[in-house]
């Protein structure tokens, strides 16, 4: 699929900062392309080889919240 990136952003604190280019491994926001997901490869049409997909594991921490109705609650 061919598309054109219209803007790249990096993050500094809570601000998005427009940048002219990024390198592999950078965490960025991409404007101008629909249906881009985590782990997708954006490549030059001259060398469109994708990187292997990243497998994201299920969460390993679970929390349960409830009302403390113990006689010692206070």
CSV table of C-alpha atoms in Angstrom, one decimal:
chain,number,residue,atom,x,y,z
A,1,UNK,CA,0.0,0.0,0.0
A,2,UNK,CA,1.4,3.4,-0.9
A,3,UNK,CA,0.7,6.5,1.2
A,4,UNK,CA,2.2,9.8,2.0
A,5,UNK,CA,3.2,10.9,5.5
A,6,UNK,CA,2.1,14.6,5.9
A,7,UNK,CA,3.6,15.2,9.4
A,8,UNK,CA,5.7,13.4,12.0
A,9,UNK,CA,5.5,14.2,15.7
A,10,UNK,CA,7.7,13.2,18.6
A,11,UNK,CA,6.7,13.6,22.3
A,12,UNK,CA,8.4,15.8,24.8
A,13,UNK,CA,6.7,15.7,28.2
A,14,UNK,CA,3.0,16.1,27.3
A,15,UNK,CA,3.6,18.1,24.1
A,16,UNK,CA,3.6,16.8,20.5
A,17,UNK,CA,6.6,18.4,18.7
A,18,UNK,CA,6.6,18.3,14.8
A,19,UNK,CA,9.9,17.0,13.4
A,20,UNK,CA,11.3,16.6,9.9
A,21,UNK,CA,12.6,13.1,10.3
A,22,UNK,CA,12.8,10.2,12.8
A,23,UNK,CA,14.9,7.1,13.1
A,24,UNK,CA,14.1,3.4,13.5
A,25,UNK,CA,12.8,2.7,17.0
A,26,UNK,CA,11.5,6.2,17.7
A,27,UNK,CA,8.1,6.6,19.3
A,28,UNK,CA,6.2,9.0,17.0
A,29,UNK,CA,2.8,10.1,15.9
A,30,UNK,CA,2.2,9.9,12.1
A,31,UNK,CA,-0.3,12.1,10.3
A,32,UNK,CA,-1.6,11.4,6.8
A,33,UNK,CA,-1.8,7.6,6.8
A,34,UNK,CA,-4.9,5.7,7.9
A,35,UNK,CA,-4.9,2.3,9.4
A,36,UNK,CA,-1.4,2.3,10.9
A,37,UNK,CA,-1.0,0.1,14.0
A,38,UNK,CA,1.6,-0.6,16.6
A,39,UNK,CA,4.5,-2.5,15.1
A,40,UNK,CA,3.7,-1.6,11.5
A,41,UNK,CA,6.6,-0.8,9.2
A,42,UNK,CA,6.7,2.4,7.2
A,43,UNK,CA,9.3,2.1,4.5
A,44,UNK,CA,10.7,3.8,1.4
A,45,UNK,CA,9.1,2.4,-1.8
A,46,UNK,CA,12.6,1.7,-3.1
A,47,UNK,CA,13.2,-0.8,-0.2
A,48,UNK,CA,9.8,-1.9,1.1
A,49,UNK,CA,10.9,-4.9,3.2
A,50,UNK,CA,8.9,-4.9,6.5
A,51,UNK,CA,10.4,-5.5,9.9
A,52,UNK,CA,9.2,-8.7,11.7
A,53,UNK,CA,6.0,-7.9,13.7
A,54,UNK,CA,6.3,-7.2,17.4
A,55,UNK,CA,4.2,-9.5,19.6
A,56,UNK,CA,2.6,-7.7,22.5
A,57,UNK,CA,1.9,-10.0,25.5
A,58,UNK,CA,-1.3,-9.9,27.5
A,59,UNK,CA,-1.1,-7.8,30.7
A,60,UNK,CA,0.5,-9.6,33.7
A,61,UNK,CA,-0.9,-7.5,36.5
A,62,UNK,CA,-4.5,-7.8,37.7
A,63,UNK,CA,-6.2,-5.6,40.3
A,64,UNK,CA,-9.5,-6.0,42.1
A,65,UNK,CA,-11.1,-3.0,43.8
A,66,UNK,CA,-13.8,-3.4,46.4
A,67,UNK,CA,-15.4,-1.6,49.4
A,68,UNK,CA,-13.6,-2.3,52.7
A,69,UNK,CA,-16.5,-3.5,54.8
A,70,UNK,CA,-14.3,-4.9,57.6
A,71,UNK,CA,-15.3,-4.0,61.2
A,72,UNK,CA,-11.8,-2.5,61.5
A,73,UNK,CA,-12.3,-0.2,58.5
A,74,UNK,CA,-12.0,3.4,59.4
